[in-house]
Coordinates of C-alpha atoms and ligand atoms in Angstrom, one line a residue:
M16 CA 33.2 5.5 33.2
D17 CA 30.6 4.6 30.5
Q18 CA 30.2 0.6 30.8
T19 CA 27.2 0.3 28.3
T20 CA 29.0 -2.1 26.3
S21 CA 31.3 -5.1 27.3
H22 CA 34.0 -5.8 25.2
A23 CA 35.4 -9.0 25.5
L24 CA 38.7 -10.4 24.1
E25 CA 38.5 -14.1 22.6
T26 CA 41.2 -15.9 24.4
P27 CA 40.7 -15.9 28.5
Y28 CA 43.3 -13.6 30.0
V29 CA 46.4 -16.3 31.7
Q30 CA 46.4 -15.5 35.4
A31 CA 49.2 -16.9 37.0
I32 CA 52.2 -15.0 37.8
E33 CA 54.1 -17.0 40.3
H34 CA 57.9 -16.8 39.9
E35 CA 60.9 -16.7 42.5
S36 CA 63.6 -15.0 41.0
A37 CA 66.5 -13.5 42.8
G38 CA 65.2 -10.4 45.1
R39 CA 61.6 -10.4 43.9
Q40 CA 58.3 -10.9 45.7
V41 CA 56.6 -14.2 45.2
I42 CA 53.0 -13.5 44.0
A43 CA 50.5 -16.0 44.7
S44 CA 49.1 -17.0 41.6
G45 CA 46.0 -18.5 43.5
S46 CA 45.3 -15.2 45.2
P47 CA 41.9 -13.1 43.3
P48 CA 43.5 -10.4 41.3
L49 CA 43.5 -7.1 43.1
L50 CA 43.0 -5.1 39.6
S51 CA 41.4 -6.6 36.8
V52 CA 41.1 -4.6 33.6
T53 CA 39.4 -6.5 30.7
G54 CA 38.5 -5.4 27.0
L55 CA 39.2 -1.8 28.1
T56 CA 38.8 0.3 25.1
V57 CA 39.0 4.1 24.9
A58 CA 38.1 6.3 22.2
L59 CA 37.3 9.8 21.4
A60 CA 33.6 10.2 22.3
D61 CA 32.7 12.4 19.2
R62 CA 35.3 9.7 17.1
P63 CA 34.6 6.6 18.3
E64 CA 36.6 4.9 15.4
T65 CA 39.6 6.8 16.8
R66 CA 40.9 4.4 19.7
L67 CA 43.5 5.4 22.4
L68 CA 43.2 2.1 24.0
D69 CA 42.6 -1.0 22.2
A70 CA 40.9 -3.9 23.9
V71 CA 43.5 -3.9 26.9
Q72 CA 43.7 -6.7 29.1
F73 CA 45.7 -7.2 32.5
E74 CA 45.6 -8.0 36.1
L75 CA 47.4 -7.0 39.2
R76 CA 47.6 -8.8 42.6
K77 CA 48.5 -7.4 45.9
G78 CA 51.9 -7.0 46.4
E79 CA 52.8 -7.1 43.0
F80 CA 55.1 -4.4 41.3
F81 CA 53.9 -3.9 37.4
A82 CA 56.0 -1.8 35.0
L83 CA 53.9 -0.4 31.9
V84 CA 56.4 0.7 29.4
G85 CA 55.9 2.2 25.6
E86 CA 56.8 4.8 23.6
S87 CA 55.3 8.4 24.4
G88 CA 51.7 8.4 23.1
S89 CA 51.3 4.8 23.4
G90 CA 48.4 5.5 25.9
K91 CA 50.4 4.9 29.1
S92 CA 48.6 8.0 31.0
V93 CA 45.0 7.5 29.1
L94 CA 45.4 4.0 30.8
C95 CA 46.4 5.3 34.1
S96 CA 43.6 8.2 34.3
T97 CA 41.0 5.6 33.1
I98 CA 41.7 2.9 36.0
M99 CA 41.8 5.9 38.6
G100 CA 38.2 7.0 36.9
V101 CA 39.3 10.2 36.1
A102 CA 39.6 9.9 32.3
S103 CA 38.8 13.2 30.3
S104 CA 35.4 13.7 29.3
E105 CA 36.3 13.8 25.8
L106 CA 36.6 10.1 25.8
R107 CA 34.6 7.2 25.7
C108 CA 35.6 3.8 27.7
L109 CA 34.3 0.6 26.8
G110 CA 35.1 -2.8 29.0
D111 CA 35.6 -4.0 32.6
I112 CA 37.9 -2.5 35.4
H113 CA 37.5 -4.1 38.8
I114 CA 39.1 -3.6 42.2
D115 CA 38.7 -6.5 44.6
G116 CA 36.4 -8.2 42.4
R117 CA 34.3 -4.7 42.5
P118 CA 33.4 -2.8 39.4
L119 CA 35.3 0.5 39.6
A120 CA 32.0 2.5 39.8
D121 CA 31.3 0.5 43.4
V122 CA 34.9 1.1 44.5
D123 CA 35.6 3.7 47.1
R124 CA 37.9 6.3 45.1
R125 CA 40.5 6.2 48.0
Q126 CA 41.2 2.5 47.2
R127 CA 43.5 4.0 44.5
A128 CA 45.8 6.7 44.3
M129 CA 48.3 8.4 41.8
I130 CA 51.5 10.2 41.6
Y131 CA 52.4 12.0 38.9
Q132 CA 56.0 13.0 36.8
Q133 CA 55.2 16.7 38.0
P134 CA 54.3 16.7 41.7
S135 CA 54.5 20.5 41.8
L136 CA 51.6 20.7 39.3
Y137 CA 49.3 18.8 41.9
L138 CA 50.5 20.3 45.0
N139 CA 48.7 23.8 45.9
P140 CA 51.3 26.5 45.7
V141 CA 49.7 28.7 48.1
R142 CA 49.4 26.0 51.2
T143 CA 52.2 24.6 52.8
I144 CA 52.8 21.2 52.9
G145 CA 51.6 20.5 56.2
F146 CA 48.4 22.2 55.8
Q147 CA 47.7 20.0 52.6
L148 CA 48.8 16.7 54.0
R149 CA 46.8 17.5 57.1
E150 CA 43.5 18.2 54.9
T151 CA 44.0 14.8 53.1
V152 CA 44.9 13.0 56.5
Q153 CA 41.4 14.6 57.8
M154 CA 39.5 13.9 54.7
V155 CA 40.1 10.0 55.0
G156 CA 38.4 10.2 58.3
G157 CA 37.8 10.9 62.1
L158 CA 41.0 12.6 63.4
S159 CA 41.2 15.9 65.5
K160 CA 43.4 18.6 64.0
K161 CA 46.4 17.4 66.4
E162 CA 46.1 14.1 65.7
A163 CA 46.2 14.7 61.9
S164 CA 49.3 16.6 62.4
Q165 CA 50.8 13.6 64.0
R166 CA 49.7 11.4 61.3
A167 CA 51.2 13.8 58.3
A168 CA 54.4 13.8 60.4
D169 CA 54.5 10.3 60.6
L170 CA 53.6 9.9 57.1
L171 CA 56.4 12.3 55.9
C172 CA 58.8 10.1 58.2
D173 CA 57.7 6.9 56.1
V174 CA 58.8 8.5 52.9
G175 CA 62.3 9.3 54.0
I176 CA 61.5 12.8 54.9
D177 CA 63.9 13.7 58.3
D178 CA 62.6 16.7 59.4
P179 CA 58.9 16.5 59.0
R180 CA 57.7 19.2 61.2
E181 CA 60.2 21.6 59.2
T182 CA 59.2 20.3 56.0
M183 CA 55.3 20.9 56.9
R184 CA 56.1 24.5 57.5
K185 CA 57.0 24.7 54.0
Y186 CA 55.4 25.6 50.9
P187 CA 56.1 23.6 47.7
H188 CA 58.0 25.6 45.6
E189 CA 60.4 26.2 48.7
M190 CA 61.3 22.3 48.2
S191 CA 63.2 20.3 45.6
G192 CA 61.4 18.2 43.1
G193 CA 62.4 14.7 44.9
M194 CA 61.1 16.0 48.1
N195 CA 57.6 17.0 46.8
Q196 CA 57.4 13.9 45.0
R197 CA 57.7 12.1 48.4
V198 CA 55.2 14.5 49.7
M199 CA 52.7 13.4 47.0
I200 CA 53.5 9.7 47.9
A201 CA 53.0 10.5 51.5
M202 CA 49.7 12.1 50.2
A203 CA 48.9 8.8 48.5
L204 CA 49.9 6.7 51.5
A205 CA 47.1 8.6 53.6
M206 CA 44.3 7.4 51.4
K207 CA 45.5 4.0 52.4
P208 CA 45.2 2.4 49.0
K209 CA 45.1 -0.7 47.6
L210 CA 46.5 0.2 44.3
L211 CA 49.1 3.0 43.7
I212 CA 49.5 4.2 40.2
A213 CA 52.8 6.0 39.6
D214 CA 52.9 7.6 35.9
E215 CA 56.6 8.7 35.2
P216 CA 57.1 9.8 38.9
T217 CA 61.0 9.9 38.3
S218 CA 61.2 11.1 34.9
A219 CA 61.8 14.9 35.9
L220 CA 64.4 13.7 38.6
D221 CA 68.0 13.3 39.1
V222 CA 69.6 9.8 39.2
T223 CA 69.8 9.5 42.8
T224 CA 66.6 11.1 43.7
Q225 CA 65.2 8.8 41.2
K226 CA 66.7 5.9 42.9
Q227 CA 65.5 6.8 46.3
I228 CA 61.6 7.3 45.0
L229 CA 62.0 3.8 43.1
D230 CA 63.3 2.4 46.3
L231 CA 60.7 4.0 48.5
L232 CA 58.1 2.4 46.1
E233 CA 59.7 -0.9 46.4
R234 CA 59.4 -0.8 50.2
L235 CA 55.5 0.0 50.0
R236 CA 54.6 -2.6 47.7
S237 CA 53.9 -5.3 50.3
D238 CA 51.0 -3.5 51.5
M239 CA 49.6 -2.6 47.7
A240 CA 49.7 -3.4 44.2
I241 CA 51.8 -0.8 42.4
L242 CA 51.5 0.3 38.8
L243 CA 54.8 2.2 37.3
V244 CA 54.7 3.5 33.8
T245 CA 58.1 4.3 32.8
H246 CA 60.2 5.2 29.9
D247 CA 63.3 3.5 31.1
L248 CA 63.4 0.1 30.3
G249 CA 66.2 -0.5 33.2
V250 CA 64.0 0.8 35.7
A251 CA 61.2 -1.9 34.5
L252 CA 63.6 -4.6 34.2
Q253 CA 65.1 -4.1 37.4
R254 CA 62.4 -3.1 39.8
S255 CA 59.2 -5.1 38.6
D256 CA 57.9 -8.3 39.1
R257 CA 55.9 -8.1 35.3
I258 CA 56.1 -5.8 32.5
G259 CA 53.7 -5.0 30.1
V260 CA 54.6 -3.6 26.6
L261 CA 51.7 -0.9 25.2
Y262 CA 52.3 -0.4 21.6
A263 CA 49.5 2.4 20.0
G264 CA 47.0 1.6 22.3
Q265 CA 47.4 -2.3 22.4
L266 CA 49.3 -4.2 24.9
V267 CA 51.6 -6.3 22.8
E268 CA 53.5 -8.5 25.6
I269 CA 53.0 -8.9 29.3
G270 CA 55.4 -11.2 31.0
R271 CA 57.8 -11.5 34.0
A272 CA 60.8 -9.0 33.8
D273 CA 63.5 -11.6 33.5
L274 CA 61.8 -13.5 30.8
V275 CA 60.8 -10.5 28.9
D276 CA 64.5 -9.6 29.4
R277 CA 65.8 -12.5 28.0
A278 CA 63.8 -13.8 25.5
P279 CA 61.3 -10.7 24.3
L280 CA 58.7 -12.3 22.1
H281 CA 56.8 -9.6 20.4
P282 CA 58.5 -8.4 17.4
Y283 CA 58.1 -4.6 18.6
T284 CA 59.4 -5.7 22.4
R285 CA 62.4 -7.2 20.3
A286 CA 63.0 -3.8 18.6
L287 CA 62.7 -2.2 21.7
F288 CA 64.9 -4.2 23.6
S289 CA 67.6 -4.4 21.0
A290 CA 68.0 -1.0 20.6
V291 CA 69.1 -0.2 24.3
P292 CA 72.2 -1.2 25.7
P293 CA 72.3 -4.4 28.4
L294 CA 70.9 -3.8 31.6
S295 CA 74.1 -2.9 33.5
E296 CA 74.4 0.1 31.4
H297 CA 71.7 2.6 32.9
P298 CA 69.3 4.3 32.2
R299 CA 67.7 2.7 29.1
R300 CA 65.3 5.2 27.7
L301 CA 63.2 4.4 25.0
Q302 CA 63.3 6.7 22.3
S303 CA 60.0 8.2 21.3
S304 CA 59.5 8.7 17.3
S305 CA 56.7 10.7 16.4
R306 CA 57.0 8.2 12.9
S307 CA 57.1 5.1 14.6
L308 CA 53.5 5.1 16.4
P309 CA 50.5 5.8 14.3
E310 CA 48.4 8.2 15.4
P311 CA 45.2 7.5 17.1
G312 CA 43.0 8.5 14.2
Q313 CA 45.3 6.6 11.8
R314 CA 45.4 3.4 13.4
Q315 CA 44.5 0.3 11.0
A316 CA 42.2 -2.9 12.0
G317 CA 44.1 -5.9 13.1
C318 CA 47.7 -5.6 14.7
S319 CA 48.8 -2.2 15.8
F320 CA 52.4 -3.0 14.6
A321 CA 51.7 -4.5 11.3
S322 CA 52.6 -1.5 9.3
R323 CA 56.3 -1.7 10.9
C324 CA 56.6 -5.3 11.5
S325 CA 58.7 -7.5 9.0
G326 CA 56.9 -10.6 9.5
T327 CA 53.4 -9.2 8.7
L328 CA 50.9 -12.0 7.2
D329 CA 47.5 -11.0 5.6
I330 CA 45.8 -11.8 9.1
C331 CA 47.9 -9.2 10.9
R332 CA 46.2 -6.2 9.0
R333 CA 42.6 -7.8 9.3
T334 CA 42.5 -9.5 12.9
R335 CA 43.6 -8.2 16.0
P336 CA 46.0 -11.1 17.8
A337 CA 44.9 -11.7 21.3
L338 CA 47.3 -12.2 24.2
Q339 CA 48.4 -16.0 24.3
G340 CA 51.3 -17.7 25.7
I341 CA 52.6 -19.8 28.8
P342 CA 51.1 -18.1 32.1
Q343 CA 54.3 -16.2 32.8
Q344 CA 54.7 -14.8 29.4
V345 CA 51.8 -13.8 26.8
V346 CA 52.0 -12.0 23.6
A347 CA 49.7 -10.7 21.0
C348 CA 51.2 -11.9 17.3
H349 CA 50.2 -13.9 14.7
N350 CA 53.4 -14.7 13.0
L351 CA 55.7 -15.5 16.1
E352 CA 57.8 -18.2 13.8
A353 CA 58.9 -14.7 12.2
Ligands
ADP424 N1 41.6 13.9 26.1 C1 42.1 13.5 25.1 N2 41.7 13.9 23.7 C2 42.0 13.2 22.5 N3 43.4 12.7 22.5 C3 43.9 12.6 23.7 C4 43.4 12.5 25.1 N4 44.3 12.1 25.7 C5 45.1 11.5 25.3 N5 45.0 11.6 23.8 C6 45.8 11.2 23.0 O1 45.9 9.5 23.1 C7 47.6 9.1 23.0 C8 47.8 8.8 24.3 O2 48.3 9.5 25.1 P1 48.9 9.3 26.4 O3 48.4 8.3 26.9 O4 49.2 10.6 27.0 O5 50.4 8.8 26.1 P2 51.4 8.1 26.8 O6 51.4 8.6 28.1 O7 52.0 6.8 26.4 O8 53.1 9.0 26.3 C9 48.1 10.3 22.5 O9 48.0 10.4 20.9 C10 47.1 11.8 22.8 O10 47.7 12.5 21.8
MG425 MG1 52.2 9.9 29.7

């Protein structure tokens, strides 16, 4: 990525994310972040005033399951592809991304892997699953064809495929969406990544398969950090340690999932969470409304939510609020009293 300018936020990011809520993993706040994103601004190269992401800032630690939620068009996929280092050449990225303390440009590409909503688009239709998985395994290093076949079969077992040898003979079109998604996850695991980014990995799947894939991701989390992009607030709340809420390119709130559920702080998060039924009623989908989200070219200075907020002050239109708050929940808002 282009990092000619470093874009720093005024307020230091709060690091501690330690918690012990039921069933969730305890992440040591003292450990250095696995992923650190600082002041990440992504704009159109030929129209720098059009920002798709604006000073995005957050961190992830090993073993953490972080859910990123936001309406369609808020910039979730742009953020994922930028972290992966595969942002479109039409975009200009400013800010810093570090993995394990090293700038993205110096990090081995295999340390991060991504799975997508439509695995069939990323699998080669004219190659068998076995060929593709073996190829990935061999790329990672040093195995003979036979050893790579065994490793490929083992990986398919790891992602819950019972008949790996049979599956390896199949082509992607002979498999269900859920099975292809498992194959994509197996390919990601072949890289032994430290960071797994899942961009709406279950949106195209039925509810049962969705649950299986999310269970699988949860099992994998102990070895890596997982960044899950989801439209489904229920999934975000039930599965993740922390939630980040993205609105029109700005990360407006980051907090421990249970705290965000119980007491969302940002007016946008509050609106989002009040518009959906309680946690038990699953799924809780974010409504995407093109009218509610300002287009990247029409975003004003200051808070991205100012034009929709009932508590807007003068400062909200002028100055972008920085994330602040207690370590477990930070919010970017000038008027928390409203
Ligand atoms: N290469 C690009 N060139 C111009 N605009 C883009 C490009 N990629 C994404 N965008 C715009 O950036 C905004 C965020 O897109 P995206 O990250 O795909 O949203 P999300 O994943 O949250 O639905 C959208 O308005 C989209 O049209
Ligand atoms: Mg997207």
